[in-house]
PDB file of C-alpha atoms in Angstrom:
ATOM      1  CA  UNK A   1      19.006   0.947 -13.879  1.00 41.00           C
ATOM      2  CA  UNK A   2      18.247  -0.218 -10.414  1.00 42.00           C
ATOM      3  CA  UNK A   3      16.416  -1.520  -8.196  1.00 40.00           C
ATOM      4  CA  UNK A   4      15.505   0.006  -5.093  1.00 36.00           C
ATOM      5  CA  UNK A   5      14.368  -1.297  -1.043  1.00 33.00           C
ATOM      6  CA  UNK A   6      13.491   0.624   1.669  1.00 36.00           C
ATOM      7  CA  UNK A   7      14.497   0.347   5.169  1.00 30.00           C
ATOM      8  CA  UNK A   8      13.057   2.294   7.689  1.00 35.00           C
ATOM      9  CA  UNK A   9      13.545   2.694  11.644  1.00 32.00           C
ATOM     10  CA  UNK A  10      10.658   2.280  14.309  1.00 32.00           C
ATOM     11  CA  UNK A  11      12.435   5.109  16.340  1.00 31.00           C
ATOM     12  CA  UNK A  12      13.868   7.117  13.658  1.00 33.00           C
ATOM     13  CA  UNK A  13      12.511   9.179  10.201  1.00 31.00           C
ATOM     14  CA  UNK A  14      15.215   8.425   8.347  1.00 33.00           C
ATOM     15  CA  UNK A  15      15.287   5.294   5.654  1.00 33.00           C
ATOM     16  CA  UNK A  16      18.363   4.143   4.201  1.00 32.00           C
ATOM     17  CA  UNK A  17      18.046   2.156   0.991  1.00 36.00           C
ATOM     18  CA  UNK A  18      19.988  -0.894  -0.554  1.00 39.00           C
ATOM     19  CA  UNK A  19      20.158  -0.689  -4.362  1.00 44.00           C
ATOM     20  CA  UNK A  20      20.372  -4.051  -6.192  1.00 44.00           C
ATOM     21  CA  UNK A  21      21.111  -3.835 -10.400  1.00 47.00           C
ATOM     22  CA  UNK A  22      17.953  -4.433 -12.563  1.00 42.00           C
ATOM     23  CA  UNK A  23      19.595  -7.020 -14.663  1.00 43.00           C
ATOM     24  CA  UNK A  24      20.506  -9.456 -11.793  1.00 47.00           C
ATOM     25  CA  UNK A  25      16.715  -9.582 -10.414  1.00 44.00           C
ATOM     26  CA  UNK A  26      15.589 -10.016 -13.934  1.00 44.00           C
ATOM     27  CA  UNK A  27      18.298 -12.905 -14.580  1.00 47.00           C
ATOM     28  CA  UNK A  28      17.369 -14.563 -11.052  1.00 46.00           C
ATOM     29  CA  UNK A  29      13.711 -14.684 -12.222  1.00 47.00           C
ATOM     30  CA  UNK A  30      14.103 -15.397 -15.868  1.00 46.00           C
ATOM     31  CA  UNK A  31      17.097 -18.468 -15.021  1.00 48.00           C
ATOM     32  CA  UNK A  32      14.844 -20.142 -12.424  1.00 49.00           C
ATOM     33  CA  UNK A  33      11.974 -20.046 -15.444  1.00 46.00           C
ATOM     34  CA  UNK A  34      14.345 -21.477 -17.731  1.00 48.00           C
ATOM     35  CA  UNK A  35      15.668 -24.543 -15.460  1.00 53.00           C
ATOM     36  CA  UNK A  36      12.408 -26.392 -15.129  1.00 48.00           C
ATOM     37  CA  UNK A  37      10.868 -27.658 -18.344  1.00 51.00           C
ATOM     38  CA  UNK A  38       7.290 -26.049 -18.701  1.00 49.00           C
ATOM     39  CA  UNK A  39       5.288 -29.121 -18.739  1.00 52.00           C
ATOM     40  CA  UNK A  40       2.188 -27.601 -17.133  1.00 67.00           C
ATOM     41  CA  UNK A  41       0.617 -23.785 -17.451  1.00 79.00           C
ATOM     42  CA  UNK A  42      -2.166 -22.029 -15.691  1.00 86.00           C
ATOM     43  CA  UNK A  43      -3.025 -18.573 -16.258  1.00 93.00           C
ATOM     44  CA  UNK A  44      -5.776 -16.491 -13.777  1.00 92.00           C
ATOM     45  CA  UNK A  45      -7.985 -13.404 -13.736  1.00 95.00           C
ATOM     46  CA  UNK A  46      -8.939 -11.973 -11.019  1.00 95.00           C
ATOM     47  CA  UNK A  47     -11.268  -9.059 -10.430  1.00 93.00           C
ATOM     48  CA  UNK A  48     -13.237  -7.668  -7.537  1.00 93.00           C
ATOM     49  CA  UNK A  49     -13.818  -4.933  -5.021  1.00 92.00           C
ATOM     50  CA  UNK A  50     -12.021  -3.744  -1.909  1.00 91.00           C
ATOM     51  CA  UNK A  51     -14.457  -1.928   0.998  1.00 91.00           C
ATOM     52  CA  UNK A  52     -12.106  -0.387   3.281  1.00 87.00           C
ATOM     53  CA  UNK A  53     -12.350   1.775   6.447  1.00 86.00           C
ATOM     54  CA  UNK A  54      -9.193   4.288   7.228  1.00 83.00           C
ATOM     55  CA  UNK A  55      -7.501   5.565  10.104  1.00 83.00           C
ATOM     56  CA  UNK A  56      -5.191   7.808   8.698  1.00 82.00           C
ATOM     57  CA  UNK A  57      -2.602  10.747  10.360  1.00 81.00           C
ATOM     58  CA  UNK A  58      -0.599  13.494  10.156  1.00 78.00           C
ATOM     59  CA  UNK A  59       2.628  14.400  12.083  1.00 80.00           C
ATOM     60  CA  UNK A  60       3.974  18.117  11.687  1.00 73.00           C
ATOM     61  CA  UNK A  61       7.500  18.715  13.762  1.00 71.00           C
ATOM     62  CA  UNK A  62       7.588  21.021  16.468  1.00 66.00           C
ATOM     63  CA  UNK A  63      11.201  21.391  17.378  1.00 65.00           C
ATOM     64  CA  UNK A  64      11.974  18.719  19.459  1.00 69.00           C
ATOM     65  CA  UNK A  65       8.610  17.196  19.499  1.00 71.00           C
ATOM     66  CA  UNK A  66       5.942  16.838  17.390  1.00 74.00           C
ATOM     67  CA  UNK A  67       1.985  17.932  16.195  1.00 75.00           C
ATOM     68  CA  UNK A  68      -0.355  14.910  15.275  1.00 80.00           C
ATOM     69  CA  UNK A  69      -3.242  15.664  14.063  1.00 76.00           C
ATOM     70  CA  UNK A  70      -5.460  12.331  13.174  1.00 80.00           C
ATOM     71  CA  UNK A  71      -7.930  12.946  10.277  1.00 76.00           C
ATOM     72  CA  UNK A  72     -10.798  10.586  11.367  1.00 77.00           C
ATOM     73  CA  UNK A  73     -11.020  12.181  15.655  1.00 76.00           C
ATOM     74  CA  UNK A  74      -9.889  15.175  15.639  1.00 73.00           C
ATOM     75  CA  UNK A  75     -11.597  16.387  11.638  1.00 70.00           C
ATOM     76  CA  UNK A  76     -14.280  13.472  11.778  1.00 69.00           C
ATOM     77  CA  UNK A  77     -13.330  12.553   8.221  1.00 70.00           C
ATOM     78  CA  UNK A  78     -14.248   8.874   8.532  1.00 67.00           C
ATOM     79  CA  UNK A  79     -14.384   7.526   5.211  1.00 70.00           C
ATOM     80  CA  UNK A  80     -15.183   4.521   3.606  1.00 79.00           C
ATOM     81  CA  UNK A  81     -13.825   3.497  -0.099  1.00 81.00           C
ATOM     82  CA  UNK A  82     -14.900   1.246  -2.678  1.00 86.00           C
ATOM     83  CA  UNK A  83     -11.261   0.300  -4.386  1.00 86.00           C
ATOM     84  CA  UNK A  84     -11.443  -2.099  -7.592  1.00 89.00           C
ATOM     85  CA  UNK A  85      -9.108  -5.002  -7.910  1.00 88.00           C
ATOM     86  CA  UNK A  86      -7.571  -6.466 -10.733  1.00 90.00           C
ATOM     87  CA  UNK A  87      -4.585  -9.080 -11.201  1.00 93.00           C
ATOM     88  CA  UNK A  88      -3.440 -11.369 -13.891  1.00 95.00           C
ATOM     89  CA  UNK A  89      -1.366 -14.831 -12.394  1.00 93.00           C
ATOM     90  CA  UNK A  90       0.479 -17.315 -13.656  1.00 92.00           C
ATOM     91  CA  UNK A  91       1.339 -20.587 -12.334  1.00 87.00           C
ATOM     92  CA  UNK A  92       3.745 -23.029 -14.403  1.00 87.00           C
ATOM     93  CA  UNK A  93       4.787 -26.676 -13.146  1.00 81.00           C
ATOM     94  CA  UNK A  94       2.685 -26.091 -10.182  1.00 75.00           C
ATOM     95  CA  UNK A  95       6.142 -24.648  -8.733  1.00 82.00           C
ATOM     96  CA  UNK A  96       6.562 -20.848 -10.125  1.00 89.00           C
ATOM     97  CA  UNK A  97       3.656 -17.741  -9.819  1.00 92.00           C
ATOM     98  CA  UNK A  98       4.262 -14.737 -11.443  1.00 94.00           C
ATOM     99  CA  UNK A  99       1.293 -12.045 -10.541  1.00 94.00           C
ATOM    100  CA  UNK A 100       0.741  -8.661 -12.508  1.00 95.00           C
ATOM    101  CA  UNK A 101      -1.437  -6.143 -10.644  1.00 93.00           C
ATOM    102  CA  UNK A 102      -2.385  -3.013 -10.388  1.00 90.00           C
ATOM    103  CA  UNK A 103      -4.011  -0.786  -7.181  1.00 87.00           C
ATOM    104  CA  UNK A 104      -5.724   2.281  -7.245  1.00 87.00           C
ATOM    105  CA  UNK A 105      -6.359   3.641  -4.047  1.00 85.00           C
ATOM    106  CA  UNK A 106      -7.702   7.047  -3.403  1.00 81.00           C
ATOM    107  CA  UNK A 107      -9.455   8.895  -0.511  1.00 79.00           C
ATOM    108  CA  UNK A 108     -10.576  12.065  -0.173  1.00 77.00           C
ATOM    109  CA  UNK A 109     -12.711  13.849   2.319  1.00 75.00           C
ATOM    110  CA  UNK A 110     -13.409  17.478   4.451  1.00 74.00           C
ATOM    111  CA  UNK A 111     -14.218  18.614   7.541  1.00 73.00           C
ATOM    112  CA  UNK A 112     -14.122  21.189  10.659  1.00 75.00           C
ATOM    113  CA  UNK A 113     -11.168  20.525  13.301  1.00 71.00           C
ATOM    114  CA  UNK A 114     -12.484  19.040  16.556  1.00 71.00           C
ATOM    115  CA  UNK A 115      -9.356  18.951  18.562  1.00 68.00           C
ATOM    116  CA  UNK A 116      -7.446  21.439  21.301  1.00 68.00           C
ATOM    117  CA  UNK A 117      -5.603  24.587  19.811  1.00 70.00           C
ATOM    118  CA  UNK A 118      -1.901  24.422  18.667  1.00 68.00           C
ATOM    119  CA  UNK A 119       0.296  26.699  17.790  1.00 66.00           C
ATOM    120  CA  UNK A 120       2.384  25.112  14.187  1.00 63.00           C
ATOM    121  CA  UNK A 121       5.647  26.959  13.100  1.00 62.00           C
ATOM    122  CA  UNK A 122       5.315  27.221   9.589  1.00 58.00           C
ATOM    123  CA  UNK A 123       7.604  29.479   7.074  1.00 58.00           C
ATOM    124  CA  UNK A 124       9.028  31.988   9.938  1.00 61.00           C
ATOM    125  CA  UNK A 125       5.568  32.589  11.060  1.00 61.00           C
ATOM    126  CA  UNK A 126       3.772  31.076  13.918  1.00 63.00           C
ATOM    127  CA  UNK A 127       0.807  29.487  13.180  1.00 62.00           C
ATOM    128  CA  UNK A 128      -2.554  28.535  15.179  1.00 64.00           C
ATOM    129  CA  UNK A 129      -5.247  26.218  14.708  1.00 67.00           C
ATOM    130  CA  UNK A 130      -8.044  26.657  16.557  1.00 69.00           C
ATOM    131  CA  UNK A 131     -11.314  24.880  16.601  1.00 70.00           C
ATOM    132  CA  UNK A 132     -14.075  24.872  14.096  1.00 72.00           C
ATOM    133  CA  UNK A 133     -10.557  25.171  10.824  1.00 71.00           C
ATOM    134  CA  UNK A 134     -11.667  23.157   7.639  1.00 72.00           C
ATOM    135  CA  UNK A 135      -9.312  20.478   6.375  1.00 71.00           C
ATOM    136  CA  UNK A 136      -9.909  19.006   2.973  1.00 75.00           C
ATOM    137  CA  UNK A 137      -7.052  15.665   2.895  1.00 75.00           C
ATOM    138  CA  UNK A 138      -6.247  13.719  -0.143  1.00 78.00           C
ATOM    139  CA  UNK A 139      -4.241  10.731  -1.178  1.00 80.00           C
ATOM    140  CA  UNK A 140      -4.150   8.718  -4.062  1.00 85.00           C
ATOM    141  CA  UNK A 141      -2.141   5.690  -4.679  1.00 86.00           C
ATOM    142  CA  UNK A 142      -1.580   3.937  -7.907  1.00 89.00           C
ATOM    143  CA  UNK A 143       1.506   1.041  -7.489  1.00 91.00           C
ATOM    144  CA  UNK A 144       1.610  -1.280 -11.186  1.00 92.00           C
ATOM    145  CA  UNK A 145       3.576  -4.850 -10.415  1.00 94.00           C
ATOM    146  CA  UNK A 146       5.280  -7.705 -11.561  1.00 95.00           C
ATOM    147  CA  UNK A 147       5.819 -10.316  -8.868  1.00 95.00           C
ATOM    148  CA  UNK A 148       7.619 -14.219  -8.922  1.00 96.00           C
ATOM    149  CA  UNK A 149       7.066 -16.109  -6.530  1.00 96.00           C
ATOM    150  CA  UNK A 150       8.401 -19.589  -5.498  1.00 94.00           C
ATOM    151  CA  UNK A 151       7.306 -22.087  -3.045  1.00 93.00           C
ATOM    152  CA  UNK A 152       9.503 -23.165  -0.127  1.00 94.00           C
ATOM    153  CA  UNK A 153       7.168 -26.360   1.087  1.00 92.00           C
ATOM    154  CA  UNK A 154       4.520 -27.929  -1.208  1.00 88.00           C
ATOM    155  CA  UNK A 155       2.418 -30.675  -0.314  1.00 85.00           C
ATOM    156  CA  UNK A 156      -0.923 -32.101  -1.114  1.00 79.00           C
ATOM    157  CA  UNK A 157      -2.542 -28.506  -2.690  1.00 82.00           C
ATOM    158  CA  UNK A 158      -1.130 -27.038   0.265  1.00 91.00           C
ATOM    159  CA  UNK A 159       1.991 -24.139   0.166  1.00 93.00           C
ATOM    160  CA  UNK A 160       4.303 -21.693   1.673  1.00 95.00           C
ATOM    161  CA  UNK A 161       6.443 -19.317  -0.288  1.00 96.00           C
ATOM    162  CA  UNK A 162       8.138 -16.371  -0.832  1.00 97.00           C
ATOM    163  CA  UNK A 163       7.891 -13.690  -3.426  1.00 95.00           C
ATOM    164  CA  UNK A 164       9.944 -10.779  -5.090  1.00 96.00           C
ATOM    165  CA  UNK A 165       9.108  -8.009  -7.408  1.00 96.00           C
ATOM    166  CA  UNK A 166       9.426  -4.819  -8.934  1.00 95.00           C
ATOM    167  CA  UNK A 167       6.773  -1.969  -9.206  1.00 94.00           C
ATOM    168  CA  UNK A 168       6.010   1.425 -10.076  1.00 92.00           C
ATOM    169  CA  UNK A 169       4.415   3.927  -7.698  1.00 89.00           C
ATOM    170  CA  UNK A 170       3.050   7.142  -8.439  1.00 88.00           C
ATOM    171  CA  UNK A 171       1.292   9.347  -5.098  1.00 84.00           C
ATOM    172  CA  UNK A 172      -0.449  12.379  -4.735  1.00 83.00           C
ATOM    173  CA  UNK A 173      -1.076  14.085  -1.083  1.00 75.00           C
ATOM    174  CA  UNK A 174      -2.526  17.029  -0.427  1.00 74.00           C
ATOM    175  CA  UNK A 175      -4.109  19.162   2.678  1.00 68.00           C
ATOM    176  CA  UNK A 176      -5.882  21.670   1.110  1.00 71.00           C
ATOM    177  CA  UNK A 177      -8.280  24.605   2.773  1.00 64.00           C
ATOM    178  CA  UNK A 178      -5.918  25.374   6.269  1.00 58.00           C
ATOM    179  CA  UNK A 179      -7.920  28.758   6.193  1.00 53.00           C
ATOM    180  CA  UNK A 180      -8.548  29.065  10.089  1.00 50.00           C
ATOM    181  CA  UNK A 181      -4.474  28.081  10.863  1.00 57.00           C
ATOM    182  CA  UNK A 182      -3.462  31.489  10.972  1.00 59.00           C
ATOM    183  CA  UNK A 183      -1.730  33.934  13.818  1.00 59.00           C
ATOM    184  CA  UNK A 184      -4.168  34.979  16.030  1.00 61.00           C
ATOM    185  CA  UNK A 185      -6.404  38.367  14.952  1.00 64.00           C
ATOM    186  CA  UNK A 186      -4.765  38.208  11.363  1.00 65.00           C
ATOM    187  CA  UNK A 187      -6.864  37.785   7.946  1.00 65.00           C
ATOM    188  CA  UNK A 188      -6.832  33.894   7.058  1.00 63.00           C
ATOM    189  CA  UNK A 189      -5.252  33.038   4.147  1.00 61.00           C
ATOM    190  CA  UNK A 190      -6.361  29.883   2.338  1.00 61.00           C
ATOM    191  CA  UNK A 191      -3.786  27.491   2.749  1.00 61.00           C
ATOM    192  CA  UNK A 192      -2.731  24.621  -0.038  1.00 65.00           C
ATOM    193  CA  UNK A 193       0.035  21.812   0.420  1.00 64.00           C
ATOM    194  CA  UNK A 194       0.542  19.072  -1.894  1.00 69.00           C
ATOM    195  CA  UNK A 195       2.846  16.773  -3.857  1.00 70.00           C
ATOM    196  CA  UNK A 196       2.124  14.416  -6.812  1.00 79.00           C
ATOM    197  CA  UNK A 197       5.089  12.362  -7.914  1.00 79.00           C
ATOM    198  CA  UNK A 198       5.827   9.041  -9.431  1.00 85.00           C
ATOM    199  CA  UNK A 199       9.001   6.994  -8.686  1.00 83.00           C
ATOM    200  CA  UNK A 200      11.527   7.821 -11.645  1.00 77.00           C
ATOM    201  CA  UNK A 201      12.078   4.109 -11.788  1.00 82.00           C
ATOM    202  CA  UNK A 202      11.182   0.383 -10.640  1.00 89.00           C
ATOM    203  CA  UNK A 203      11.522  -0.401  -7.025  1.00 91.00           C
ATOM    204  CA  UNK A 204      11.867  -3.766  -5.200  1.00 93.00           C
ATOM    205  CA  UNK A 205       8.599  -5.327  -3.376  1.00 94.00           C
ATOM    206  CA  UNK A 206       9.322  -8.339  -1.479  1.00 96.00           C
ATOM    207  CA  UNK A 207       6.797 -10.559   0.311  1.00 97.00           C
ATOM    208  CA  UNK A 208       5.336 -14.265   1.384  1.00 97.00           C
ATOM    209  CA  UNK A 209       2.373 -16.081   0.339  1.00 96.00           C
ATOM    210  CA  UNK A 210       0.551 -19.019   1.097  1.00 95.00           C
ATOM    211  CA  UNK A 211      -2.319 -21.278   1.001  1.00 94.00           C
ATOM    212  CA  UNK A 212      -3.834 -24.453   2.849  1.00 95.00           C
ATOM    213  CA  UNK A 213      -6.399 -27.110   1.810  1.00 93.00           C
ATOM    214  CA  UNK A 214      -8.921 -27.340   4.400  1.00 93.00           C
ATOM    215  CA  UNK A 215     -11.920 -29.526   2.583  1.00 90.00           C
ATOM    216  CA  UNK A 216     -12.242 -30.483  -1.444  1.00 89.00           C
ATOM    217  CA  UNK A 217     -13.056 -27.126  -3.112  1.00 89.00           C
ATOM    218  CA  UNK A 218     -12.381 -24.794  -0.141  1.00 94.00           C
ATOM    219  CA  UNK A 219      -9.011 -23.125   0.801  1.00 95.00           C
ATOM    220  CA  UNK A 220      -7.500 -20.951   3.716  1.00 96.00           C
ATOM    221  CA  UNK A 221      -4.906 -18.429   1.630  1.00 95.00           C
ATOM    222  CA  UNK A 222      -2.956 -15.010   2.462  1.00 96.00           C
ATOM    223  CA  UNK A 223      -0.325 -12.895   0.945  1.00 96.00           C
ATOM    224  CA  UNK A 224       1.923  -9.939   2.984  1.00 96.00           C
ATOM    225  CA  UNK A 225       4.240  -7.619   0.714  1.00 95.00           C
ATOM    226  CA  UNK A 226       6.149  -4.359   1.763  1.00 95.00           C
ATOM    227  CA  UNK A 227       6.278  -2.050  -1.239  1.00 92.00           C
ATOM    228  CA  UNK A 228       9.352   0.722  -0.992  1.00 89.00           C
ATOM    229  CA  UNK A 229       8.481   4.415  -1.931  1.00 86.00           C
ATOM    230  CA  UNK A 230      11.045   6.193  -3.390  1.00 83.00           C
ATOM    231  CA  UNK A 231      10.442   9.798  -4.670  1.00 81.00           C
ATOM    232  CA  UNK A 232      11.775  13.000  -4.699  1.00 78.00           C
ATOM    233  CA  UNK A 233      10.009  14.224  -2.042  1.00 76.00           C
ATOM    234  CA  UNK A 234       8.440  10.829  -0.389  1.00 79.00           C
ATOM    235  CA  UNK A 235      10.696   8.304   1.531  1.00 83.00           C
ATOM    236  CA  UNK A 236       8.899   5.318   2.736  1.00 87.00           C
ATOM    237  CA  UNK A 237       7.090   1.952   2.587  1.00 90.00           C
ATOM    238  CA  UNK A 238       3.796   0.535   1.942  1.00 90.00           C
ATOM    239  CA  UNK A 239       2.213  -2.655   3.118  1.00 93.00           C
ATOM    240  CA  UNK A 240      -0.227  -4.525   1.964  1.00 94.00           C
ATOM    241  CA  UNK A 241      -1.516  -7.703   3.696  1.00 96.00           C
ATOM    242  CA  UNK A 242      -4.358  -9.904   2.955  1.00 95.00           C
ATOM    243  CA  UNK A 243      -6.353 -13.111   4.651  1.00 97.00           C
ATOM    244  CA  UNK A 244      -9.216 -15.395   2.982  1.00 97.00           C
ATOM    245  CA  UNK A 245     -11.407 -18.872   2.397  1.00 97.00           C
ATOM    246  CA  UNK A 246     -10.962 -19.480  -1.795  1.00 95.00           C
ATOM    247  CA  UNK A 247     -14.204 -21.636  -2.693  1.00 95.00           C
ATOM    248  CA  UNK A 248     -14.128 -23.366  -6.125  1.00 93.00           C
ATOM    249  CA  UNK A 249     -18.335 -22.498  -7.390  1.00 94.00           C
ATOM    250  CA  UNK A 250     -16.771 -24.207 -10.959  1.00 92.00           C
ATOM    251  CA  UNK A 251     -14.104 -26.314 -12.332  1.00 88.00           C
ATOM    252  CA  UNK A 252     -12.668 -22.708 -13.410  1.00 91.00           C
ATOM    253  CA  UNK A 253     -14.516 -19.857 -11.716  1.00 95.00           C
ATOM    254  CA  UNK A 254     -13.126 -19.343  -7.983  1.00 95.00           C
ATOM    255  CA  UNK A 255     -14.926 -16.790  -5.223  1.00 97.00           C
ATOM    256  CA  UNK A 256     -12.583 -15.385  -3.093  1.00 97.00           C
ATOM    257  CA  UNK A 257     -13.736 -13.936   0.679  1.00 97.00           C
ATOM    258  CA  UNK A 258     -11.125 -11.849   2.723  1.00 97.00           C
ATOM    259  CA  UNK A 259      -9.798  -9.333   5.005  1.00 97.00           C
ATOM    260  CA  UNK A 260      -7.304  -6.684   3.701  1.00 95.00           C
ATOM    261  CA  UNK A 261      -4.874  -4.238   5.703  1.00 95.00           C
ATOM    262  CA  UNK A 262      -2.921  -1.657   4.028  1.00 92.00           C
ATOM    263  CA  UNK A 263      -0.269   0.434   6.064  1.00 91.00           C
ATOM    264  CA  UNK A 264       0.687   3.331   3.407  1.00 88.00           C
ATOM    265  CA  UNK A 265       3.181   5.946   6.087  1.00 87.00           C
ATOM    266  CA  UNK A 266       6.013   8.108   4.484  1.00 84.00           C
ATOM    267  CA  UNK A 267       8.011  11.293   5.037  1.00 80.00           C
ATOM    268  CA  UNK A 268       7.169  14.176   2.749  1.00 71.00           C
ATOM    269  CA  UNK A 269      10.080  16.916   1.796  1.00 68.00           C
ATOM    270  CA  UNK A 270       7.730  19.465   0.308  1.00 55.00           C
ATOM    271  CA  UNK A 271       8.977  21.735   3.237  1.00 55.00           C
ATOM    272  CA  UNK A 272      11.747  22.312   5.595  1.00 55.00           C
ATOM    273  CA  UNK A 273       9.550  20.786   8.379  1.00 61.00           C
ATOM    274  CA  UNK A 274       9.481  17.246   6.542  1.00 70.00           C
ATOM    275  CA  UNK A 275       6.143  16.382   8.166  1.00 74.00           C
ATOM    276  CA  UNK A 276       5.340  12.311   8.171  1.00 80.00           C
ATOM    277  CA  UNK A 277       2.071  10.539   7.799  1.00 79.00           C
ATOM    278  CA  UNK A 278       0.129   7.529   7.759  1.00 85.00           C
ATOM    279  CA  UNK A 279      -2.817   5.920   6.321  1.00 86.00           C
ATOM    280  CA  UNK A 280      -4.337   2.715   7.364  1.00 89.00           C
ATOM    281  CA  UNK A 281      -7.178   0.894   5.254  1.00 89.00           C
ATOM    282  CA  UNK A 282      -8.853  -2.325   6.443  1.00 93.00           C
ATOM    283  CA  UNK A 283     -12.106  -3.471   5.337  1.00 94.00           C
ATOM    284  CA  UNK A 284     -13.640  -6.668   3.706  1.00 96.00           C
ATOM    285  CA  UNK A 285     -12.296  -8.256   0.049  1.00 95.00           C
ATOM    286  CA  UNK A 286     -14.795 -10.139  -2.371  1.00 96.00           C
ATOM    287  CA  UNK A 287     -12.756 -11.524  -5.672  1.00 96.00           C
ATOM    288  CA  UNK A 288     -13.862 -13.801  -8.675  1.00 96.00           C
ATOM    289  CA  UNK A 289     -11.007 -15.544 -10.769  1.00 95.00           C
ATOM    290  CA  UNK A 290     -11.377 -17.360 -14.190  1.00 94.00           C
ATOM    291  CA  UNK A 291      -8.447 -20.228 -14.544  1.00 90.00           C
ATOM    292  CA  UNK A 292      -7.926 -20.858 -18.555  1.00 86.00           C
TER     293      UNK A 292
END
């Protein structure tokens, strides 16, 4: 089995990936465990609530150029989720983290099409979309990880250090209702694309974390990872990036205030066209964490 990064070009559709043998990652983390006598343990829960706006896109090819539709101006399907968050850490000799998390993202919303016609070439048939056509997108995200991290400079409660892990993604997309993209003066045939897959085995996150001791009892801290996606039909990556002020209310209960970015963009292969898109969520991050 192996593991499995994504590279991907600003300029270009095409990813390339490097594939690295499970064993070795799992011997790198489980040999720098082993090295350092465990003299010192702390374990963290961590649960709370991501509110996130979207910006979120669709690209369909066109020959030599390309369609893009964005969900939020041209359908008006702004949305707003409520996404749950839950992760388990552990931090031994104040030197090693390991975190175990899982995300669930989803959106889902429909509207009427509030941009300029376009003709779409779609199957051997020529396709318009004309003002006033429904849209129903979807997109649901679940990634489950494991993730060591080790820090590069520590000083006074202060850090900086990189991590590396391995997850599990599963995605569904979907445009569903394209009843009014049709050629023009023909019946309208209710339209359905979509894909559901999960990666057939663990891929390779990598990432950088850190954390800075502004006062007794309050903290600055962040964490950036790049997740690669790695399906049968879905090539890709997947960011997530986060920013916040940790404020100790107890000796062991911790309220965590933050902003949160994910960048989820991928090419989809459920047709010859290969259309790419993107979804962006930002939004506000409110955590509690129980140290035992």
């Amino acid at each position: 089995m192996n593991g499995i990064i994504n590279f991907c070009s600003r300029t270009h559709v095409e990813c390339f990936s490097t594939r690295l043998p499970l064993w070795q990652v799992v011997g790198l983390v489980a040999a720098g465990l082993l090295c350092t006598p465990l003299s010192a343990a702390e374990f963290k829960l961590e649960f709370g609530g991501f509110y996130s706006d979207s910006n979120s896109s669709v690209e369909l090819p066109q020959g030599q150029r390309s369609i893009r539709l964005d969900f939020e101006d041209d359908f008006k399907l702004n949305a707003r989720e409520a996404v749950p968050i839950v992760s388990f850490q552990t931090r031994l000799n104040n030197q090693h983290r390991i975190w175990i998390e899982y995300l669930d993202l989803k959106r889902r919303e429909a509207g009427d099409f509030n941009g300029p016609s376009f003709d779409y070439h779609y199957q051997g048939q020529t396709l318009q979309g004309r003002s006033g056509s429904f849209i129903a997108s979807q997109l649901n995200i679940e990634i489950a990880s494991a993730s060591y991290g080790y820090p590069l400079w520590n000083e006074a409660e202060s850090e900086f250090g990189v991590l590396a892990g391995l997850h599990r993604i599963k995605v569904r997309f979907g445009l569903d209702g394209l009843s009014a993209i049709c050629p023009p003066g023909a019946s309208c045939p209710t339209t359905t694309e979509s894909v559901s897959e999960s990666s057939a085995h663990p891929l390779l996150n990598i990432g950088v974390y850190g954390s800075y001791r502004i006062y007794k009892g309050w903290d600055l801290s962040g964490r950036g990872r790049v997740y690669g996606i790695d399906t049968s039909s879905l090539k890709g990556r997947f960011f997530d990036v986060n920013a916040g002020l940790n404020y100790q209310l107890m000796p062991r209960l911790n309220a965590y205030f933050g902003y949160s970015y994910l960048h989820f963009s991928s090419e989809l292969s459920f047709n010859s066209q290969s259309p790419k898109f993107g979804y962006r969520f930002f939004g506000p991050v409110a955590t509690l964490s129980f140290q035992f």
